[in-house]
Coordinates of C-alpha atoms in Angstrom, one line a residue:
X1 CA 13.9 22.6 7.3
X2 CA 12.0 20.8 10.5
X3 CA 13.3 21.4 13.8
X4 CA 11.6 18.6 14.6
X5 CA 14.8 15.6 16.3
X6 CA 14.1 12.5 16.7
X7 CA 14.4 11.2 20.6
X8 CA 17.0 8.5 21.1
X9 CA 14.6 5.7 21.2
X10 CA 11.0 4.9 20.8
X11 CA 9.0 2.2 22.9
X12 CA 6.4 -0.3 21.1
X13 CA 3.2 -0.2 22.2
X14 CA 1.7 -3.4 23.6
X15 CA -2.2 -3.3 24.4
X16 CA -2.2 0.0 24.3
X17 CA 0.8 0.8 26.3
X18 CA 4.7 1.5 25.6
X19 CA 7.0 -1.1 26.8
X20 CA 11.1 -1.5 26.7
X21 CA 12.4 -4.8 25.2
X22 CA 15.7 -6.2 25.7
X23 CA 16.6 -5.9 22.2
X24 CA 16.7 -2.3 20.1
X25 CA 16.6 -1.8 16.3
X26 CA 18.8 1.1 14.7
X27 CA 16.3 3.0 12.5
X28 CA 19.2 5.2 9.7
X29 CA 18.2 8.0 7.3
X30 CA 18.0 6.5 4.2
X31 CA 19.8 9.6 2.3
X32 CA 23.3 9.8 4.7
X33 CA 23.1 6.2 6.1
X34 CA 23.3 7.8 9.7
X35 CA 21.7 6.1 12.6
X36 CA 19.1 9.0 13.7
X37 CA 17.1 6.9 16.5
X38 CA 16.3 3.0 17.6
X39 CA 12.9 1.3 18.4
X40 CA 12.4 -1.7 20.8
X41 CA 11.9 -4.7 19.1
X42 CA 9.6 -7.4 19.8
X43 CA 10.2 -11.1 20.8
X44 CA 8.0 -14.1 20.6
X45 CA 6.8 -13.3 24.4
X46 CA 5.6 -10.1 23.9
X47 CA 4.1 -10.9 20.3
X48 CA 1.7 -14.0 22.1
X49 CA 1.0 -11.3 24.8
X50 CA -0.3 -9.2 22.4
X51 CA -2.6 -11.8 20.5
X52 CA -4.1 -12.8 24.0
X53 CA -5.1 -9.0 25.0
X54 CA -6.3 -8.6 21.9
X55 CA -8.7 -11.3 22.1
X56 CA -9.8 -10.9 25.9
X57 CA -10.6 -7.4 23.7
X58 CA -12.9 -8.8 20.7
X59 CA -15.6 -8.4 23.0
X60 CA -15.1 -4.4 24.3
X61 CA -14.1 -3.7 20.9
X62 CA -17.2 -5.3 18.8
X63 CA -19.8 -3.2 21.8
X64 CA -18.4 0.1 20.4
X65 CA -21.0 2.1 19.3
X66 CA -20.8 4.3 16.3
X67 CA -20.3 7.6 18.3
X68 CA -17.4 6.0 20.2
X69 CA -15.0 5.0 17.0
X70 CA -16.1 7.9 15.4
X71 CA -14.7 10.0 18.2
X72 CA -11.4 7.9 18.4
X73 CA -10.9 8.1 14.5
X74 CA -11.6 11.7 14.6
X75 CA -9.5 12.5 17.6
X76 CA -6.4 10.6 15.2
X77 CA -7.3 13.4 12.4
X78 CA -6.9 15.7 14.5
X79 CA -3.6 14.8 16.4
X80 CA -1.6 13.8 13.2
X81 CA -2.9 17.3 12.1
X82 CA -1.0 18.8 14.8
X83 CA 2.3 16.8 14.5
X84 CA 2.2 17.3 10.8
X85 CA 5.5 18.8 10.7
X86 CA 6.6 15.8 12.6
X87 CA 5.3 13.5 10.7
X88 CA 6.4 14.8 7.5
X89 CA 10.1 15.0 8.7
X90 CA 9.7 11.2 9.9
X91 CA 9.0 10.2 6.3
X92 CA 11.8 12.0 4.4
X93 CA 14.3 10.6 7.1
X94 CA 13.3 7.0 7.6
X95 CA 12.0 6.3 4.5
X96 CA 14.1 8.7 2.2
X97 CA 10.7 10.3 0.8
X98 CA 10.9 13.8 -1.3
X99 CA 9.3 16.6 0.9
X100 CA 6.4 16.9 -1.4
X101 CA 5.5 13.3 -1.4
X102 CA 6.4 13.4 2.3
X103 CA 3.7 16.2 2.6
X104 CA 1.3 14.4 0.5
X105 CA 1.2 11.4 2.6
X106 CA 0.8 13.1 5.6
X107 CA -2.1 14.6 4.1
X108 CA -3.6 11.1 3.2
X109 CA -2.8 9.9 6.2
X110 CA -5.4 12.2 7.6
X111 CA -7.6 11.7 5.0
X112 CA -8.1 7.7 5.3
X113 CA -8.9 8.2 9.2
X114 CA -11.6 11.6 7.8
X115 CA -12.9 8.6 5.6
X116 CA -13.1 5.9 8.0
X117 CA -14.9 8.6 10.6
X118 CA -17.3 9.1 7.9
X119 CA -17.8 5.6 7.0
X120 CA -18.5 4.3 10.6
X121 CA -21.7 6.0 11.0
X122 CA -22.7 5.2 7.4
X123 CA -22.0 1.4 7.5
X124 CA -24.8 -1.1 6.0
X125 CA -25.3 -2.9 8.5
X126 CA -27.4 -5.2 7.4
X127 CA -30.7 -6.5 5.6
X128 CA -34.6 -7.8 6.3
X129 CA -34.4 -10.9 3.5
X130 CA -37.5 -13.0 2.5
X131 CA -37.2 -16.4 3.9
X132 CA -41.2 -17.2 2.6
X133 CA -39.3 -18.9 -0.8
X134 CA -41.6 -22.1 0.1
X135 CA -44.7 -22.8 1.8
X136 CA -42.5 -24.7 4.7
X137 CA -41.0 -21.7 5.1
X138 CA -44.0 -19.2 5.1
X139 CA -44.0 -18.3 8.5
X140 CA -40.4 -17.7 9.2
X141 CA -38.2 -14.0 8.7
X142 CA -34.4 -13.7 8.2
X143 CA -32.3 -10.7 9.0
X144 CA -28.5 -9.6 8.7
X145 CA -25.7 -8.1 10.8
X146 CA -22.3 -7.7 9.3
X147 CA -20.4 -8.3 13.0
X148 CA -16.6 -7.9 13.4
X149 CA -14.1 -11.1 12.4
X150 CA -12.2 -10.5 15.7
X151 CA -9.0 -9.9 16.3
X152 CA -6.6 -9.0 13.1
X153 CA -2.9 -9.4 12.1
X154 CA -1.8 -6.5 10.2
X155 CA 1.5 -6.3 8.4
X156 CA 2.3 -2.8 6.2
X157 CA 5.4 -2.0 4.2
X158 CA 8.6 0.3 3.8
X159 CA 7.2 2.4 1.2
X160 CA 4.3 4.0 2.2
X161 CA 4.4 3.6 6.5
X162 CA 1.4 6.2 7.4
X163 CA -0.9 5.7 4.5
X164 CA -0.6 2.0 4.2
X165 CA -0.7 0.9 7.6
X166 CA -3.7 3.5 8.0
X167 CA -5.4 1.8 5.0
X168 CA -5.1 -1.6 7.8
X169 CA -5.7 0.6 11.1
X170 CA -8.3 2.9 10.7
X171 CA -10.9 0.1 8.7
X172 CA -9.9 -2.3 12.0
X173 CA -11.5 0.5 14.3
X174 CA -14.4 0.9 12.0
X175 CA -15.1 -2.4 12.1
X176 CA -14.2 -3.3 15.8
X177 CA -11.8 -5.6 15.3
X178 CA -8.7 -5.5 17.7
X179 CA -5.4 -5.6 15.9
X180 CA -1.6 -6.4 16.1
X181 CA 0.5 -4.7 13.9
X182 CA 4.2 -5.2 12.1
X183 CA 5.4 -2.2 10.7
X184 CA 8.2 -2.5 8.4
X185 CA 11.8 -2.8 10.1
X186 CA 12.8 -0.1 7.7
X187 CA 10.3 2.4 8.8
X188 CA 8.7 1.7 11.8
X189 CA 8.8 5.2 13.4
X190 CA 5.7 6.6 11.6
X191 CA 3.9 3.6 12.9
X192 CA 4.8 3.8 16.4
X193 CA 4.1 7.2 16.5
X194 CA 0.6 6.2 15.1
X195 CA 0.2 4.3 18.2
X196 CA 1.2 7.4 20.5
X197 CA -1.8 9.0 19.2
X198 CA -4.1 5.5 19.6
X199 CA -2.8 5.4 23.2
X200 CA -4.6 8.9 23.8
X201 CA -7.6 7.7 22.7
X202 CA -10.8 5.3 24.3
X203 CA -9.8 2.3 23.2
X204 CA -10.4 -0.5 25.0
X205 CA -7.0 -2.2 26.6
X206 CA -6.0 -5.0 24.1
X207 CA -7.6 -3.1 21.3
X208 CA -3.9 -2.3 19.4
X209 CA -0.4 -3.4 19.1
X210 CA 2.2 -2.0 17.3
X211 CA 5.1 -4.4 17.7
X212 CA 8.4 -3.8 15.2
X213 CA 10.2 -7.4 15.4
X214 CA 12.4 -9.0 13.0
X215 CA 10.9 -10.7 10.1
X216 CA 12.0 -14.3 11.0
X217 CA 10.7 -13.7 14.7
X218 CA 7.4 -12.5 13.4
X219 CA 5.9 -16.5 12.2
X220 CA 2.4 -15.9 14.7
X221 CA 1.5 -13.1 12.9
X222 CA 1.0 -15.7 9.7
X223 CA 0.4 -18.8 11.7
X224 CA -1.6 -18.2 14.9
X225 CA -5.3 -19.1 14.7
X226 CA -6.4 -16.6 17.1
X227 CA -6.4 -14.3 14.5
X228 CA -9.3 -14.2 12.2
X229 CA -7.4 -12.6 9.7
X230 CA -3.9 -11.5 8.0
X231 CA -3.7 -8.5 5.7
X232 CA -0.5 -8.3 4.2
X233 CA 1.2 -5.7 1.9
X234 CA 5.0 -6.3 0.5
X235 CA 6.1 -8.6 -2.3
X236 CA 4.5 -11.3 -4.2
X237 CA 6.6 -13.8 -2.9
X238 CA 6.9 -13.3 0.8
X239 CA 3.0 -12.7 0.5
X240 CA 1.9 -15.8 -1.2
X241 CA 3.9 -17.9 1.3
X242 CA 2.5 -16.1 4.0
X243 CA -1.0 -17.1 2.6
X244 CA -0.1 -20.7 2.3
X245 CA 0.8 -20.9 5.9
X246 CA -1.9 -18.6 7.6
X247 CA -4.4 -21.7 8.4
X248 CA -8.2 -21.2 8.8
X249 CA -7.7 -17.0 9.0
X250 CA -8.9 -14.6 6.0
X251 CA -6.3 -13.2 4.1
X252 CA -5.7 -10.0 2.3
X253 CA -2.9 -9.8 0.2
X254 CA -1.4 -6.2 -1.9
X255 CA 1.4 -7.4 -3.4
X256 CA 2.4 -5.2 -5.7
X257 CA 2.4 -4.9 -9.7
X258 CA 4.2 -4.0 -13.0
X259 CA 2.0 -1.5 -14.1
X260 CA 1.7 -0.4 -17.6
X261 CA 0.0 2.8 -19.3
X262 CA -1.3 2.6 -23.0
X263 CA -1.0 5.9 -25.0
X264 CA -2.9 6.0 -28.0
X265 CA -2.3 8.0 -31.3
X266 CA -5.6 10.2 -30.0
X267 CA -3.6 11.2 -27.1
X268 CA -2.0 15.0 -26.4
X269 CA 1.3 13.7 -25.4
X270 CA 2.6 17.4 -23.9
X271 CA -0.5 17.4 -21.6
X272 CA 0.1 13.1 -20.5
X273 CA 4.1 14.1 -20.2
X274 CA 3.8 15.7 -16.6
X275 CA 2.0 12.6 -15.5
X276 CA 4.0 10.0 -17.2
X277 CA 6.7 11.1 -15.2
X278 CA 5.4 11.5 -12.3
X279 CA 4.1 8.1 -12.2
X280 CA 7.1 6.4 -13.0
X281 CA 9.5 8.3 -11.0
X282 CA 7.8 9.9 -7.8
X283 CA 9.2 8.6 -4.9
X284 CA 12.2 6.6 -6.7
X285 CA 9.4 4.3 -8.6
X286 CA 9.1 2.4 -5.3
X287 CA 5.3 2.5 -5.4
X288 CA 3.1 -0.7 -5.9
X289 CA 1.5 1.3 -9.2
X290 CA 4.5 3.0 -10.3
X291 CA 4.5 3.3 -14.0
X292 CA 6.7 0.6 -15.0
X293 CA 6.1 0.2 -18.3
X294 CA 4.9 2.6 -21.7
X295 CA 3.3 1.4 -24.6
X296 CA 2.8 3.6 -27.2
X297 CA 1.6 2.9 -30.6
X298 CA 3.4 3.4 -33.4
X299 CA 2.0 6.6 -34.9
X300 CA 3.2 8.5 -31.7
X301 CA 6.2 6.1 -30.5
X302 CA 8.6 8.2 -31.6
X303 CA 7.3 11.8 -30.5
X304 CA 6.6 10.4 -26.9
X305 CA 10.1 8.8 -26.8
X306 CA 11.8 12.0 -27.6
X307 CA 9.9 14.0 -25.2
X308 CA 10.1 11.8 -22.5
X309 CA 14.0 10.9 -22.7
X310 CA 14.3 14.7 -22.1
X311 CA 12.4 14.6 -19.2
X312 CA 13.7 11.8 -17.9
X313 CA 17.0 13.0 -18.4
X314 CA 16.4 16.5 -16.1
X315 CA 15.8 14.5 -13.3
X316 CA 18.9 14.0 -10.9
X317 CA 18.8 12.5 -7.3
X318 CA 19.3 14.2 -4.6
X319 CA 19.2 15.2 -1.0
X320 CA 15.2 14.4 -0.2
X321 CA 15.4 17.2 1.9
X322 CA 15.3 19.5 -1.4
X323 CA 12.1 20.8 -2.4
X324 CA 13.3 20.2 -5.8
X325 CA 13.9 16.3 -5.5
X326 CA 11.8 14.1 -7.4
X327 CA 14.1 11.5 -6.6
X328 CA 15.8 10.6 -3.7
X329 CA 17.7 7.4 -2.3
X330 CA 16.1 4.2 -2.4
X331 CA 15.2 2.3 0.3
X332 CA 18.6 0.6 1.0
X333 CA 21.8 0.0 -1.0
X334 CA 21.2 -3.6 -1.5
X335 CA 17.9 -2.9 -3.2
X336 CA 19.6 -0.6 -5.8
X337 CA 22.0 -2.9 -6.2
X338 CA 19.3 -5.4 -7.0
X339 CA 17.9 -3.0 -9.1
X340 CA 21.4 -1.7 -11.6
X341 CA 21.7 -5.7 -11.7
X342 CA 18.4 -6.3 -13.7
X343 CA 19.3 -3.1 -15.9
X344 CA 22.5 -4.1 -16.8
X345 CA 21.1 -8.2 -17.1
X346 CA 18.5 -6.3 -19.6
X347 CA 21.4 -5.1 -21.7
X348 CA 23.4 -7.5 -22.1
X349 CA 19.9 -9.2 -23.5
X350 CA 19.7 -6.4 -25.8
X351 CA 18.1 -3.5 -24.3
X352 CA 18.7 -0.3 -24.7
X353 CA 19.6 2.6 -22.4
X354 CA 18.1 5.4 -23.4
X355 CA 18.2 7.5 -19.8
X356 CA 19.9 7.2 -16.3
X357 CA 21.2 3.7 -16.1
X358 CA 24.1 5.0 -13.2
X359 CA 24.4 4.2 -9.6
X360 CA 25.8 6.3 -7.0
X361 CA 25.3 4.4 -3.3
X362 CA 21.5 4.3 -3.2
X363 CA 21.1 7.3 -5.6
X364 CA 19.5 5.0 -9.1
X365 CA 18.9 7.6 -11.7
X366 CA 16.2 8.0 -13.9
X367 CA 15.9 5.6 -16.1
X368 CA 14.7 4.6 -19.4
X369 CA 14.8 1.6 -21.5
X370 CA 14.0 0.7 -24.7
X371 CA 14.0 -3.2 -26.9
X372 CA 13.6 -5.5 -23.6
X373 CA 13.9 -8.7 -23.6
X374 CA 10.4 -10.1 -22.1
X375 CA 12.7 -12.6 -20.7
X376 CA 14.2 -9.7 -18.9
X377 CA 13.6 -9.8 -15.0
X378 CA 12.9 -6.0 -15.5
X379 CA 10.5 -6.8 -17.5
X380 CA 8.7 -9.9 -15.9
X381 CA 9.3 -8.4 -12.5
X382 CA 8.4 -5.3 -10.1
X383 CA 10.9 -3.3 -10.2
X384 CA 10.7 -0.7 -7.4
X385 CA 12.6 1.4 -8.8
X386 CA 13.2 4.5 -11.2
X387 CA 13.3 2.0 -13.9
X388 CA 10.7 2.7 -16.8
X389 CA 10.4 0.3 -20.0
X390 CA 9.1 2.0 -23.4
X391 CA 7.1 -0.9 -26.0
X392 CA 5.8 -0.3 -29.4
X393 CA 2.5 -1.3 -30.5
X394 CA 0.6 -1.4 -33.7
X395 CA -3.0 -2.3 -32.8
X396 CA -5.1 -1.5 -29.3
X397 CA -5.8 -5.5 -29.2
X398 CA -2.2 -5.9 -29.3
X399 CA -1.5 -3.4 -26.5
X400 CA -4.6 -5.0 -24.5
X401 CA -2.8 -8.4 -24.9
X402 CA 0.6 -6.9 -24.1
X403 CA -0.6 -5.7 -20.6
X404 CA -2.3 -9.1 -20.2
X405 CA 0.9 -11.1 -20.2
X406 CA 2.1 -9.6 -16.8
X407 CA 2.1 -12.3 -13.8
X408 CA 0.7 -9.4 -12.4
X409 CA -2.6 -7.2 -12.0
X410 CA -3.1 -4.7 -10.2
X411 CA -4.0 -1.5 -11.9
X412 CA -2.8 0.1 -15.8
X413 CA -3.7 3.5 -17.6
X414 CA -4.8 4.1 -20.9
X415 CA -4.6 7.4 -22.3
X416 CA -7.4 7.8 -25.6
X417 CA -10.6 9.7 -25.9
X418 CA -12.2 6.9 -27.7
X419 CA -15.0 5.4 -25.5
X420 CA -15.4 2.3 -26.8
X421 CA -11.9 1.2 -26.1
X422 CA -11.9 2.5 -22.8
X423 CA -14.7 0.2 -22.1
X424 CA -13.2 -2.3 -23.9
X425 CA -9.7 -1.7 -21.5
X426 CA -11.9 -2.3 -18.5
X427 CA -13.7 -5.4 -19.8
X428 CA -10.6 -6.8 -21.0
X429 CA -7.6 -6.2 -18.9
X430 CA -6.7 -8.6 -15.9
X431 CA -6.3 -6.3 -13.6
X432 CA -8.4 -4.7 -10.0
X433 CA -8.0 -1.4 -11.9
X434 CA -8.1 0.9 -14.9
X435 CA -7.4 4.6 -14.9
X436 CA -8.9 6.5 -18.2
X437 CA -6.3 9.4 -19.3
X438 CA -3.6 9.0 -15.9
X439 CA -1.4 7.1 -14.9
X440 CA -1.7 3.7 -13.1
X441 CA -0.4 5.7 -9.9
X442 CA -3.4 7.0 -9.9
X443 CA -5.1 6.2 -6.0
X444 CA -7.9 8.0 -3.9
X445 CA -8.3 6.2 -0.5
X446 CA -11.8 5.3 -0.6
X447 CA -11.9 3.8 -4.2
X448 CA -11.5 -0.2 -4.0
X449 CA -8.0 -0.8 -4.2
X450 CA -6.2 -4.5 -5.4
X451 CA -5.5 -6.8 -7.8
X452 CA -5.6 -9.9 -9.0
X453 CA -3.0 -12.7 -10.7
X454 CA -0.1 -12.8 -8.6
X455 CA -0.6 -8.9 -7.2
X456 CA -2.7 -10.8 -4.3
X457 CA -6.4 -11.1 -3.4
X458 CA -9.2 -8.7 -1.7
X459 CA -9.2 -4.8 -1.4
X460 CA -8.3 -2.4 0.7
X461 CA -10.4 1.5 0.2
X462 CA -12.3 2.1 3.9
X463 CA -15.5 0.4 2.8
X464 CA -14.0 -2.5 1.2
X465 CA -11.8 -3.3 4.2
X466 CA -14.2 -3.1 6.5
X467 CA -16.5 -5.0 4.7
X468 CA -13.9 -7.8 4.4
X469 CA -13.0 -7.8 8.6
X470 CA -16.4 -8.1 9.5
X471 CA -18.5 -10.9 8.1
X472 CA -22.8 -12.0 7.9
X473 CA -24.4 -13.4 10.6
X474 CA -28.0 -14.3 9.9
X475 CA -31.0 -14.7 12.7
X476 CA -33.9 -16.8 11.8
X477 CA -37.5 -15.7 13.9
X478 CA -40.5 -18.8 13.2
X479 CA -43.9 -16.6 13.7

């Protein structure tokens, strides 16, 4: 157990600095519903404050050299190295995380800002291009510089609070780009204590802000033009509206999925068993690629049901504090209450239960369901949950076809040794991703990560983001 406590309340961090507010948010643990600290919340004064000093930093921030963000970002790997402990005890209170999955994020956490070190002083930064296409143009050379967008509008989520809002952070200091960021109201400790460690390092004043606010007070991180660019991660629905009102800026949008795994008849099911439940039931299922559904195909249905009911059925929430727990609470009662809804909607559609299917407070149990409706919203839907939908198909086009009639993309599994049809899989399916022999859970933080269809647009992966805050600028020399 972590002696770590957490202090009464935390300041935001405006240009760089802790301030007070006038308003406080109660942050509870997510497990025993206690209040365990508050965190100053941010109003429409101090939000505009913190667009203008990062602007008045665009400048400072773009004449970094590669030495000096290299040093900040490695300074951050170090620091959250030291509060690990911390850290980790953060994430299993605020956000109701397992221990190990606690542990594990800590230690991507300090992986994406390794990455991003690594990637600042191995940037292309640009090109020599011919410009002698035409004799009119014979005596004239082009190069390239990729140069930062300016200052960014970041917005991470509940379910991931240090890896995800690192994915935004540490690619904005790559790049140069001065930042505001919304941490989720739900878990905006890890964030601010993100920001302790940024305050500690060279940045220029202006360069961050890490500003918890409520969601109907935060409009200018969507709408202000100042901001070259929004990246956004949360639903489908807030997302997409947020795109429609963000103006002239970029946006990046991760918006979640419905992810589904193929197993094929070629498959060892004992040796995919350990992953198929991990994937759908690690961290309560409230993970953008959780597996969501399972199609098998009809030679194997029935041996992978069996097996996987069993499994299913050892798994019992509890206390996240447990080394044992798989799953803990969800993120708040409502959301399980969201969540039984759509199973019990399912069944009265005709679905069966085959696993879990009780609720105990924010405690969902494993479970497993078999004959839904695609009508279902458990079916058309995310469901961010411990919820996990078995299919039966008789032919790999079928399968193919079966994945493709999600709303969503983002990434899906397929478990064969057949090569063809794993190539065929990633020609095929509508999705940013395909994972050969895993789960859709699957995620190293400097692969390209996102999808397309409704689970939003761009990609985050160090390289990728940085590539899409910064943009071309060309210069033209006549001879």
């Amino acid at each position: 157990m972590s002696t770590f406590s957490f202090p009464n309340q935390y300041p935001l961090y405006l240009a760089n600095r802790p301030v007070t507010s006038n308003e406080w948010l109660d942050v509870t643990d997510k497990f025993s519903l206690k209040t365990v600290t508050q965190v100053a919340l941010a109003d429409n004064t101090i939000i505009n404050q913190a667009i203008e000093a990062a602007v008045k930093a665009e400048k400072p921030m773009a004449q970094l050299k590669a030495f000096q963000k290299q040093a900040i970002l490695l300074h951050c790997v170090r620091r959250f190295t030291e509060r690990f402990d911390e850290l980790t005890e953060v994430l299993v209170v605020e956000g109701g995380k397992s221990l190990t999955s606690a542990k594990a994020e800590v230690l991507r956490l300090i992986s994406t800002f390794q990455l991003a070190a690594d990637a600042v002083t191995q940037l292309d930064k640009g090109a020599v291009m011919p410009l002698d296409v035409t004799e009119t143009a014979g005596r004239y050379r082009g190069m390239t510089q990729r140069v930062p967008v300016g200052a960014v509008s970041l917005i991470s989520p509940f379910n991931f609070p240090l890896n995800l809002t690192a994915h935004k952070i540490a690619p904005a200091i790559a790049a140069g780009c001065p930042f505001v960021l919304k941490p989720a109201s739900l878990t905006p400790v890890s964030a601010l204590i993100m920001a302790e460690v940024l305050a500690e390092t060279d940045l220029p004043i202006g360069a961050f802000s890490i500003l918890p606010c409520h969601r109907e007070g935060a409009d200018l991180f969507v709408t202000d033009d100042r901001f070259k660019l929004l990246s956004f991660t949360g639903s489908d629905k807030v997302g997409w509206d947020m795109k429609a009102r963000a103006g002239r800026k970029k946006v990046v949008l991760e918006l979640g999925g419905n992810a589904a795994v193929i197993v094929e008849p070629d498959t060892d099911i004992d040796a995919a068993l350990d992953r198929l439940i991990t994937g759908a039931f690690i961290q309560s299922g409230q993970v953008c690629i959780s597996v969501q559904r399972i199609l098998a195909h009809q030679d194997i249905y029935d041996e992978l049901k069996t097996k996987f009911v069993a499994r299913a059925k050892l798994l019992t929430p509890a206390d996240p504090h447990l080394a044992s727990t798989v799953i803990g609470p969800m993120i708040k009662e409502k959301e399980a209450q969201r969540l039984k809804g759509w199973i019990d909607d399912a069944v009265q559609q005709g679905a069966s239960v085959l696993a879990g299917g009780h609720l105990n407070g924010v405690l969902l149990e494993a479970t497993v369901l078999e004959n839904v409706p695609d009508s279902a919203d458990v079916y058309q839907n995310e469901a961010f949950g411990p919820v996990v939908i078995l299919e039966k198909y008789s032919s790999f086009d079928e399968a193919l076809e079966l994945v493709n009639q999600s709303r969503f993309g983002l990434q899906a599994g397929l478990y064969t040794q057949n090569l063809n049809k794993m190539l065929q899989a990633w020609d095929e399916l509508h999705v940013g991703g395909v994972i050969i022999n895993d789960v859709p859970t699957f995620r190293v933080d400097n692969m390209p990560y996102g999808g397309v269809k409704d689970s939003g647009l761009g990609r985050e992966g160090i390289r990728f983001a940085i590539a899409d805050m910064t943009e071309e600028r060309v210069l033209v020399i006549k001879q």
